[in-house]
């Protein structure tokens, strides 16, 4: 499984760092939605789903967390701990987010508006949808 992690350009000077993200330039899709999660309790796991079409980039802009990616055949764990790194997650990829540091802020840039019908929340259904895609 190929992991696609973007390293964004940092505009640093004596005042600190700044990262700018533009759709189709730094981000390979139109950004239709931004959401973020924080105050995630110790031991909490989130996610446990795949998406039918949604593409996203996950950026832990503060603190750290881990993301487990599962394409139905292989699983990989990716650590997010740099505010200038973004993890690309395409459709048909099961994800779980966990090991959030108490100060973690996980920001997500998404290619589509929120649509519950795009979620695959059942693991067996996810495996079937992968088989159908092949
Ligand atoms: C994903 C991972 C990385 C909305 O109303 N609008 C939104 O745009 C989102 C993302 C969520 N919500 C509501 C739906 C639920 O009542 O917020 C609540 C929590 O959402 P959910 O349980 O889906 O959160 P996670 O952390 O399990 O998953 C989220 C995204 O939903 C998902 O697309 O890939 O983060």
mmCIF file with all atom_site columns, C-alpha atoms and ligand atoms in Angstrom:
data_model
loop_
_atom_site.group_PDB
_atom_site.id
_atom_site.type_symbol
_atom_site.label_atom_id
_atom_site.label_alt_id
_atom_site.label_comp_id
_atom_site.label_asym_id
_atom_site.label_entity_id
_atom_site.label_seq_id
_atom_site.pdbx_PDB_ins_code
_atom_site.Cartn_x
_atom_site.Cartn_y
_atom_site.Cartn_z
_atom_site.occupancy
_atom_site.B_iso_or_equiv
_atom_site.pdbx_formal_charge
_atom_site.auth_seq_id
_atom_site.auth_comp_id
_atom_site.auth_asym_id
_atom_site.auth_atom_id
_atom_site.pdbx_PDB_model_num
ATOM   1   C CA  . UNK A 1 1   ? 0.000   0.000  0.000  1.00 0.00 ? 1   UNK A CA  1
ATOM   2   C CA  . UNK A 1 2   ? 1.348   3.380  -1.006 1.00 0.00 ? 2   UNK A CA  1
ATOM   3   C CA  . UNK A 1 3   ? 1.130   6.089  1.654  1.00 0.00 ? 3   UNK A CA  1
ATOM   4   C CA  . UNK A 1 4   ? 0.926   9.605  0.260  1.00 0.00 ? 4   UNK A CA  1
ATOM   5   C CA  . UNK A 1 5   ? 2.139   12.183 2.731  1.00 0.00 ? 5   UNK A CA  1
ATOM   6   C CA  . UNK A 1 6   ? 2.473   15.753 1.546  1.00 0.00 ? 6   UNK A CA  1
ATOM   7   C CA  . UNK A 1 7   ? 5.125   18.012 3.040  1.00 0.00 ? 7   UNK A CA  1
ATOM   8   C CA  . UNK A 1 8   ? 3.796   21.547 2.660  1.00 0.00 ? 8   UNK A CA  1
ATOM   9   C CA  . UNK A 1 9   ? 5.964   24.568 2.108  1.00 0.00 ? 9   UNK A CA  1
ATOM   10  C CA  . UNK A 1 10  ? 6.664   26.484 5.303  1.00 0.00 ? 10  UNK A CA  1
ATOM   11  C CA  . UNK A 1 11  ? 7.010   30.240 5.076  1.00 0.00 ? 11  UNK A CA  1
ATOM   12  C CA  . UNK A 1 12  ? 9.169   30.747 8.112  1.00 0.00 ? 12  UNK A CA  1
ATOM   13  C CA  . UNK A 1 13  ? 10.870  33.864 9.335  1.00 0.00 ? 13  UNK A CA  1
ATOM   14  C CA  . UNK A 1 14  ? 11.911  35.327 12.680 1.00 0.00 ? 14  UNK A CA  1
ATOM   15  C CA  . UNK A 1 15  ? 8.213   35.619 13.623 1.00 0.00 ? 15  UNK A CA  1
ATOM   16  C CA  . UNK A 1 16  ? 7.524   31.886 13.242 1.00 0.00 ? 16  UNK A CA  1
ATOM   17  C CA  . UNK A 1 17  ? 5.995   29.605 10.622 1.00 0.00 ? 17  UNK A CA  1
ATOM   18  C CA  . UNK A 1 18  ? 3.101   29.918 8.206  1.00 0.00 ? 18  UNK A CA  1
ATOM   19  C CA  . UNK A 1 19  ? 1.677   27.263 5.892  1.00 0.00 ? 19  UNK A CA  1
ATOM   20  C CA  . UNK A 1 20  ? -0.708  28.195 3.055  1.00 0.00 ? 20  UNK A CA  1
ATOM   21  C CA  . UNK A 1 21  ? -2.796  25.574 1.257  1.00 0.00 ? 21  UNK A CA  1
ATOM   22  C CA  . UNK A 1 22  ? -4.427  26.245 -2.092 1.00 0.00 ? 22  UNK A CA  1
ATOM   23  C CA  . UNK A 1 23  ? -6.741  23.854 -3.915 1.00 0.00 ? 23  UNK A CA  1
ATOM   24  C CA  . UNK A 1 24  ? -5.312  22.189 -7.039 1.00 0.00 ? 24  UNK A CA  1
ATOM   25  C CA  . UNK A 1 25  ? -1.880  23.549 -6.091 1.00 0.00 ? 25  UNK A CA  1
ATOM   26  C CA  . UNK A 1 26  ? -0.939  22.224 -2.656 1.00 0.00 ? 26  UNK A CA  1
ATOM   27  C CA  . UNK A 1 27  ? -4.107  20.126 -2.353 1.00 0.00 ? 27  UNK A CA  1
ATOM   28  C CA  . UNK A 1 28  ? -4.961  17.843 -5.311 1.00 0.00 ? 28  UNK A CA  1
ATOM   29  C CA  . UNK A 1 29  ? -8.700  18.565 -5.274 1.00 0.00 ? 29  UNK A CA  1
ATOM   30  C CA  . UNK A 1 30  ? -11.260 21.324 -4.814 1.00 0.00 ? 30  UNK A CA  1
ATOM   31  C CA  . UNK A 1 31  ? -11.637 21.947 -1.075 1.00 0.00 ? 31  UNK A CA  1
ATOM   32  C CA  . UNK A 1 32  ? -15.374 21.896 -0.390 1.00 0.00 ? 32  UNK A CA  1
ATOM   33  C CA  . UNK A 1 33  ? -15.202 21.373 3.372  1.00 0.00 ? 33  UNK A CA  1
ATOM   34  C CA  . UNK A 1 34  ? -12.850 21.807 6.302  1.00 0.00 ? 34  UNK A CA  1
ATOM   35  C CA  . UNK A 1 35  ? -13.446 20.226 9.694  1.00 0.00 ? 35  UNK A CA  1
ATOM   36  C CA  . UNK A 1 36  ? -11.287 19.536 12.697 1.00 0.00 ? 36  UNK A CA  1
ATOM   37  C CA  . UNK A 1 37  ? -11.389 17.525 15.875 1.00 0.00 ? 37  UNK A CA  1
ATOM   38  C CA  . UNK A 1 38  ? -9.852  18.366 19.227 1.00 0.00 ? 38  UNK A CA  1
ATOM   39  C CA  . UNK A 1 39  ? -10.299 17.557 22.932 1.00 0.00 ? 39  UNK A CA  1
ATOM   40  C CA  . UNK A 1 40  ? -10.152 13.891 21.943 1.00 0.00 ? 40  UNK A CA  1
ATOM   41  C CA  . UNK A 1 41  ? -10.089 11.818 25.119 1.00 0.00 ? 41  UNK A CA  1
ATOM   42  C CA  . UNK A 1 42  ? -7.361  9.397  26.078 1.00 0.00 ? 42  UNK A CA  1
ATOM   43  C CA  . UNK A 1 43  ? -7.787  5.948  24.510 1.00 0.00 ? 43  UNK A CA  1
ATOM   44  C CA  . UNK A 1 44  ? -10.403 7.181  22.040 1.00 0.00 ? 44  UNK A CA  1
ATOM   45  C CA  . UNK A 1 45  ? -10.506 5.677  18.544 1.00 0.00 ? 45  UNK A CA  1
ATOM   46  C CA  . UNK A 1 46  ? -12.485 7.491  15.827 1.00 0.00 ? 46  UNK A CA  1
ATOM   47  C CA  . UNK A 1 47  ? -13.307 6.739  12.231 1.00 0.00 ? 47  UNK A CA  1
ATOM   48  C CA  . UNK A 1 48  ? -14.046 3.044  11.579 1.00 0.00 ? 48  UNK A CA  1
ATOM   49  C CA  . UNK A 1 49  ? -15.371 3.679  8.104  1.00 0.00 ? 49  UNK A CA  1
ATOM   50  C CA  . UNK A 1 50  ? -14.405 4.175  4.466  1.00 0.00 ? 50  UNK A CA  1
ATOM   51  C CA  . UNK A 1 51  ? -15.828 6.546  1.892  1.00 0.00 ? 51  UNK A CA  1
ATOM   52  C CA  . UNK A 1 52  ? -17.340 5.715  -1.486 1.00 0.00 ? 52  UNK A CA  1
ATOM   53  C CA  . UNK A 1 53  ? -15.997 8.805  -3.274 1.00 0.00 ? 53  UNK A CA  1
ATOM   54  C CA  . UNK A 1 54  ? -14.560 11.305 -0.784 1.00 0.00 ? 54  UNK A CA  1
ATOM   55  C CA  . UNK A 1 55  ? -10.905 12.329 -0.946 1.00 0.00 ? 55  UNK A CA  1
ATOM   56  C CA  . UNK A 1 56  ? -9.350  13.971 2.082  1.00 0.00 ? 56  UNK A CA  1
ATOM   57  C CA  . UNK A 1 57  ? -6.111  15.332 3.496  1.00 0.00 ? 57  UNK A CA  1
ATOM   58  C CA  . UNK A 1 58  ? -5.549  14.979 7.225  1.00 0.00 ? 58  UNK A CA  1
ATOM   59  C CA  . UNK A 1 59  ? -3.236  17.445 8.946  1.00 0.00 ? 59  UNK A CA  1
ATOM   60  C CA  . UNK A 1 60  ? -2.485  17.280 12.645 1.00 0.00 ? 60  UNK A CA  1
ATOM   61  C CA  . UNK A 1 61  ? -1.953  21.019 13.045 1.00 0.00 ? 61  UNK A CA  1
ATOM   62  C CA  . UNK A 1 62  ? -1.205  20.685 16.761 1.00 0.00 ? 62  UNK A CA  1
ATOM   63  C CA  . UNK A 1 63  ? -0.102  17.727 18.847 1.00 0.00 ? 63  UNK A CA  1
ATOM   64  C CA  . UNK A 1 64  ? -0.055  14.255 17.346 1.00 0.00 ? 64  UNK A CA  1
ATOM   65  C CA  . UNK A 1 65  ? -2.187  11.266 16.461 1.00 0.00 ? 65  UNK A CA  1
ATOM   66  C CA  . UNK A 1 66  ? -2.002  8.026  14.515 1.00 0.00 ? 66  UNK A CA  1
ATOM   67  C CA  . UNK A 1 67  ? -4.066  6.886  11.546 1.00 0.00 ? 67  UNK A CA  1
ATOM   68  C CA  . UNK A 1 68  ? -4.561  3.244  10.640 1.00 0.00 ? 68  UNK A CA  1
ATOM   69  C CA  . UNK A 1 69  ? -5.228  2.765  6.935  1.00 0.00 ? 69  UNK A CA  1
ATOM   70  C CA  . UNK A 1 70  ? -6.651  -0.491 5.632  1.00 0.00 ? 70  UNK A CA  1
ATOM   71  C CA  . UNK A 1 71  ? -7.239  -1.150 1.916  1.00 0.00 ? 71  UNK A CA  1
ATOM   72  C CA  . UNK A 1 72  ? -8.792  -4.551 2.600  1.00 0.00 ? 72  UNK A CA  1
ATOM   73  C CA  . UNK A 1 73  ? -5.553  -6.394 1.908  1.00 0.00 ? 73  UNK A CA  1
ATOM   74  C CA  . UNK A 1 74  ? -2.961  -4.488 3.866  1.00 0.00 ? 74  UNK A CA  1
ATOM   75  C CA  . UNK A 1 75  ? -2.909  -2.238 6.916  1.00 0.00 ? 75  UNK A CA  1
ATOM   76  C CA  . UNK A 1 76  ? -0.503  0.604  7.618  1.00 0.00 ? 76  UNK A CA  1
ATOM   77  C CA  . UNK A 1 77  ? -0.152  2.978  10.536 1.00 0.00 ? 77  UNK A CA  1
ATOM   78  C CA  . UNK A 1 78  ? 0.827   6.559  9.856  1.00 0.00 ? 78  UNK A CA  1
ATOM   79  C CA  . UNK A 1 79  ? 1.900   9.020  12.556 1.00 0.00 ? 79  UNK A CA  1
ATOM   80  C CA  . UNK A 1 80  ? 0.856   12.619 12.134 1.00 0.00 ? 80  UNK A CA  1
ATOM   81  C CA  . UNK A 1 81  ? 2.848   14.996 14.273 1.00 0.00 ? 81  UNK A CA  1
ATOM   82  C CA  . UNK A 1 82  ? 3.936   17.886 12.082 1.00 0.00 ? 82  UNK A CA  1
ATOM   83  C CA  . UNK A 1 83  ? 1.668   20.840 11.209 1.00 0.00 ? 83  UNK A CA  1
ATOM   84  C CA  . UNK A 1 84  ? 3.251   20.955 7.743  1.00 0.00 ? 84  UNK A CA  1
ATOM   85  C CA  . UNK A 1 85  ? 2.490   17.335 6.805  1.00 0.00 ? 85  UNK A CA  1
ATOM   86  C CA  . UNK A 1 86  ? -0.733  16.096 5.222  1.00 0.00 ? 86  UNK A CA  1
ATOM   87  C CA  . UNK A 1 87  ? -1.903  12.520 4.789  1.00 0.00 ? 87  UNK A CA  1
ATOM   88  C CA  . UNK A 1 88  ? -3.903  11.906 1.626  1.00 0.00 ? 88  UNK A CA  1
ATOM   89  C CA  . UNK A 1 89  ? -6.717  9.379  1.957  1.00 0.00 ? 89  UNK A CA  1
ATOM   90  C CA  . UNK A 1 90  ? -8.559  8.358  -1.185 1.00 0.00 ? 90  UNK A CA  1
ATOM   91  C CA  . UNK A 1 91  ? -11.958 6.653  -1.367 1.00 0.00 ? 91  UNK A CA  1
ATOM   92  C CA  . UNK A 1 92  ? -12.359 2.962  -0.476 1.00 0.00 ? 92  UNK A CA  1
ATOM   93  C CA  . UNK A 1 93  ? -9.851  3.102  2.368  1.00 0.00 ? 93  UNK A CA  1
ATOM   94  C CA  . UNK A 1 94  ? -10.871 2.046  5.860  1.00 0.00 ? 94  UNK A CA  1
ATOM   95  C CA  . UNK A 1 95  ? -9.493  4.479  8.476  1.00 0.00 ? 95  UNK A CA  1
ATOM   96  C CA  . UNK A 1 96  ? -9.175  4.668  12.217 1.00 0.00 ? 96  UNK A CA  1
ATOM   97  C CA  . UNK A 1 97  ? -7.660  7.586  14.135 1.00 0.00 ? 97  UNK A CA  1
ATOM   98  C CA  . UNK A 1 98  ? -6.271  7.050  17.616 1.00 0.00 ? 98  UNK A CA  1
ATOM   99  C CA  . UNK A 1 99  ? -3.451  7.845  20.048 1.00 0.00 ? 99  UNK A CA  1
ATOM   100 C CA  . UNK A 1 100 ? -4.412  11.514 20.093 1.00 0.00 ? 100 UNK A CA  1
ATOM   101 C CA  . UNK A 1 101 ? -2.177  13.618 22.319 1.00 0.00 ? 101 UNK A CA  1
ATOM   102 C CA  . UNK A 1 102 ? -4.253  15.739 24.738 1.00 0.00 ? 102 UNK A CA  1
ATOM   103 C CA  . UNK A 1 103 ? -3.403  18.872 22.706 1.00 0.00 ? 103 UNK A CA  1
ATOM   104 C CA  . UNK A 1 104 ? -4.079  17.286 19.290 1.00 0.00 ? 104 UNK A CA  1
ATOM   105 C CA  . UNK A 1 105 ? -6.026  19.224 16.668 1.00 0.00 ? 105 UNK A CA  1
ATOM   106 C CA  . UNK A 1 106 ? -6.652  17.087 13.596 1.00 0.00 ? 106 UNK A CA  1
ATOM   107 C CA  . UNK A 1 107 ? -7.790  19.181 10.651 1.00 0.00 ? 107 UNK A CA  1
ATOM   108 C CA  . UNK A 1 108 ? -9.285  17.580 7.546  1.00 0.00 ? 108 UNK A CA  1
ATOM   109 C CA  . UNK A 1 109 ? -9.626  19.080 4.068  1.00 0.00 ? 109 UNK A CA  1
ATOM   110 C CA  . UNK A 1 110 ? -12.344 17.301 2.117  1.00 0.00 ? 110 UNK A CA  1
ATOM   111 C CA  . UNK A 1 111 ? -13.229 17.148 -1.575 1.00 0.00 ? 111 UNK A CA  1
ATOM   112 C CA  . UNK A 1 112 ? -17.010 17.019 -0.994 1.00 0.00 ? 112 UNK A CA  1
ATOM   113 C CA  . UNK A 1 113 ? -19.701 18.444 1.269  1.00 0.00 ? 113 UNK A CA  1
ATOM   114 C CA  . UNK A 1 114 ? -20.809 16.275 4.171  1.00 0.00 ? 114 UNK A CA  1
ATOM   115 C CA  . UNK A 1 115 ? -22.899 13.372 2.946  1.00 0.00 ? 115 UNK A CA  1
ATOM   116 C CA  . UNK A 1 116 ? -23.723 10.473 5.247  1.00 0.00 ? 116 UNK A CA  1
ATOM   117 C CA  . UNK A 1 117 ? -24.631 8.293  2.236  1.00 0.00 ? 117 UNK A CA  1
ATOM   118 C CA  . UNK A 1 118 ? -20.954 8.388  1.151  1.00 0.00 ? 118 UNK A CA  1
ATOM   119 C CA  . UNK A 1 119 ? -19.900 6.516  4.307  1.00 0.00 ? 119 UNK A CA  1
ATOM   120 C CA  . UNK A 1 120 ? -19.303 2.763  4.450  1.00 0.00 ? 120 UNK A CA  1
ATOM   121 C CA  . UNK A 1 121 ? -19.503 2.001  8.147  1.00 0.00 ? 121 UNK A CA  1
ATOM   122 C CA  . UNK A 1 122 ? -19.747 -1.776 7.904  1.00 0.00 ? 122 UNK A CA  1
ATOM   123 C CA  . UNK A 1 123 ? -16.408 -3.574 7.436  1.00 0.00 ? 123 UNK A CA  1
ATOM   124 C CA  . UNK A 1 124 ? -17.886 -6.477 5.411  1.00 0.00 ? 124 UNK A CA  1
ATOM   125 C CA  . UNK A 1 125 ? -19.606 -4.004 3.113  1.00 0.00 ? 125 UNK A CA  1
ATOM   126 C CA  . UNK A 1 126 ? -16.251 -2.238 2.709  1.00 0.00 ? 126 UNK A CA  1
ATOM   127 C CA  . UNK A 1 127 ? -14.539 -5.502 1.682  1.00 0.00 ? 127 UNK A CA  1
ATOM   128 C CA  . UNK A 1 128 ? -17.314 -6.189 -0.828 1.00 0.00 ? 128 UNK A CA  1
ATOM   129 C CA  . UNK A 1 129 ? -17.067 -2.709 -2.334 1.00 0.00 ? 129 UNK A CA  1
ATOM   130 C CA  . UNK A 1 130 ? -13.341 -3.238 -2.894 1.00 0.00 ? 130 UNK A CA  1
ATOM   131 C CA  . UNK A 1 131 ? -13.996 -6.552 -4.639 1.00 0.00 ? 131 UNK A CA  1
ATOM   132 C CA  . UNK A 1 132 ? -16.572 -4.829 -6.874 1.00 0.00 ? 132 UNK A CA  1
ATOM   133 C CA  . UNK A 1 133 ? -14.092 -2.096 -7.788 1.00 0.00 ? 133 UNK A CA  1
ATOM   134 C CA  . UNK A 1 134 ? -11.505 -4.622 -9.001 1.00 0.00 ? 134 UNK A CA  1
HETATM 135 C C1  . LIG B 2 .   ? -13.323 10.876 8.178  1.00 0.00 ? 1   LIG B C1  1
HETATM 136 C C2  . LIG B 2 .   ? -12.539 11.020 9.417  1.00 0.00 ? 1   LIG B C2  1
HETATM 137 C C3  . LIG B 2 .   ? -11.088 11.306 9.172  1.00 0.00 ? 1   LIG B C3  1
HETATM 138 C C4  . LIG B 2 .   ? -20.947 16.756 10.392 1.00 0.00 ? 1   LIG B C4  1
HETATM 139 O O1  . LIG B 2 .   ? -22.062 17.195 10.716 1.00 0.00 ? 1   LIG B O1  1
HETATM 140 N N1  . LIG B 2 .   ? -20.267 17.293 9.334  1.00 0.00 ? 1   LIG B N1  1
HETATM 141 C C5  . LIG B 2 .   ? -19.033 16.842 8.952  1.00 0.00 ? 1   LIG B C5  1
HETATM 142 O O2  . LIG B 2 .   ? -18.474 17.389 7.973  1.00 0.00 ? 1   LIG B O2  1
HETATM 143 C C6  . LIG B 2 .   ? -18.437 15.776 9.696  1.00 0.00 ? 1   LIG B C6  1
HETATM 144 C C7  . LIG B 2 .   ? -17.069 15.252 9.295  1.00 0.00 ? 1   LIG B C7  1
HETATM 145 C C8  . LIG B 2 .   ? -19.114 15.244 10.745 1.00 0.00 ? 1   LIG B C8  1
HETATM 146 N N2  . LIG B 2 .   ? -20.336 15.749 11.096 1.00 0.00 ? 1   LIG B N2  1
HETATM 147 C C9  . LIG B 2 .   ? -21.028 15.167 12.257 1.00 0.00 ? 1   LIG B C9  1
HETATM 148 C C10 . LIG B 2 .   ? -21.509 13.752 12.070 1.00 0.00 ? 1   LIG B C10 1
HETATM 149 C C11 . LIG B 2 .   ? -21.385 13.157 13.450 1.00 0.00 ? 1   LIG B C11 1
HETATM 150 O O3  . LIG B 2 .   ? -22.574 13.415 14.174 1.00 0.00 ? 1   LIG B O3  1
HETATM 151 O O4  . LIG B 2 .   ? -20.091 15.141 13.339 1.00 0.00 ? 1   LIG B O4  1
HETATM 152 C C12 . LIG B 2 .   ? -20.262 13.961 14.096 1.00 0.00 ? 1   LIG B C12 1
HETATM 153 C C13 . LIG B 2 .   ? -18.950 13.179 14.210 1.00 0.00 ? 1   LIG B C13 1
HETATM 154 O O5  . LIG B 2 .   ? -18.612 12.643 12.930 1.00 0.00 ? 1   LIG B O5  1
HETATM 155 P P1  . LIG B 2 .   ? -17.953 11.193 12.744 1.00 0.00 ? 1   LIG B P1  1
HETATM 156 O O6  . LIG B 2 .   ? -18.429 10.288 13.791 1.00 0.00 ? 1   LIG B O6  1
HETATM 157 O O7  . LIG B 2 .   ? -18.161 10.780 11.313 1.00 0.00 ? 1   LIG B O7  1
HETATM 158 O O8  . LIG B 2 .   ? -16.398 11.533 12.987 1.00 0.00 ? 1   LIG B O8  1
HETATM 159 P P2  . LIG B 2 .   ? -15.128 10.593 12.782 1.00 0.00 ? 1   LIG B P2  1
HETATM 160 O O9  . LIG B 2 .   ? -14.022 11.238 13.522 1.00 0.00 ? 1   LIG B O9  1
HETATM 161 O O10 . LIG B 2 .   ? -15.418 9.179  13.068 1.00 0.00 ? 1   LIG B O10 1
HETATM 162 O O11 . LIG B 2 .   ? -14.807 10.687 11.188 1.00 0.00 ? 1   LIG B O11 1
HETATM 163 C C14 . LIG B 2 .   ? -14.458 11.923 10.603 1.00 0.00 ? 1   LIG B C14 1
HETATM 164 C C15 . LIG B 2 .   ? -15.212 12.106 9.278  1.00 0.00 ? 1   LIG B C15 1
HETATM 165 O O12 . LIG B 2 .   ? -16.606 11.963 9.496  1.00 0.00 ? 1   LIG B O12 1
HETATM 166 C C16 . LIG B 2 .   ? -14.787 11.120 8.225  1.00 0.00 ? 1   LIG B C16 1
HETATM 167 O O13 . LIG B 2 .   ? -15.264 11.521 6.963  1.00 0.00 ? 1   LIG B O13 1
HETATM 168 O O14 . LIG B 2 .   ? -12.811 10.399 7.176  1.00 0.00 ? 1   LIG B O14 1
HETATM 169 O O15 . LIG B 2 .   ? -13.056 11.970 10.338 1.00 0.00 ? 1   LIG B O15 1
#
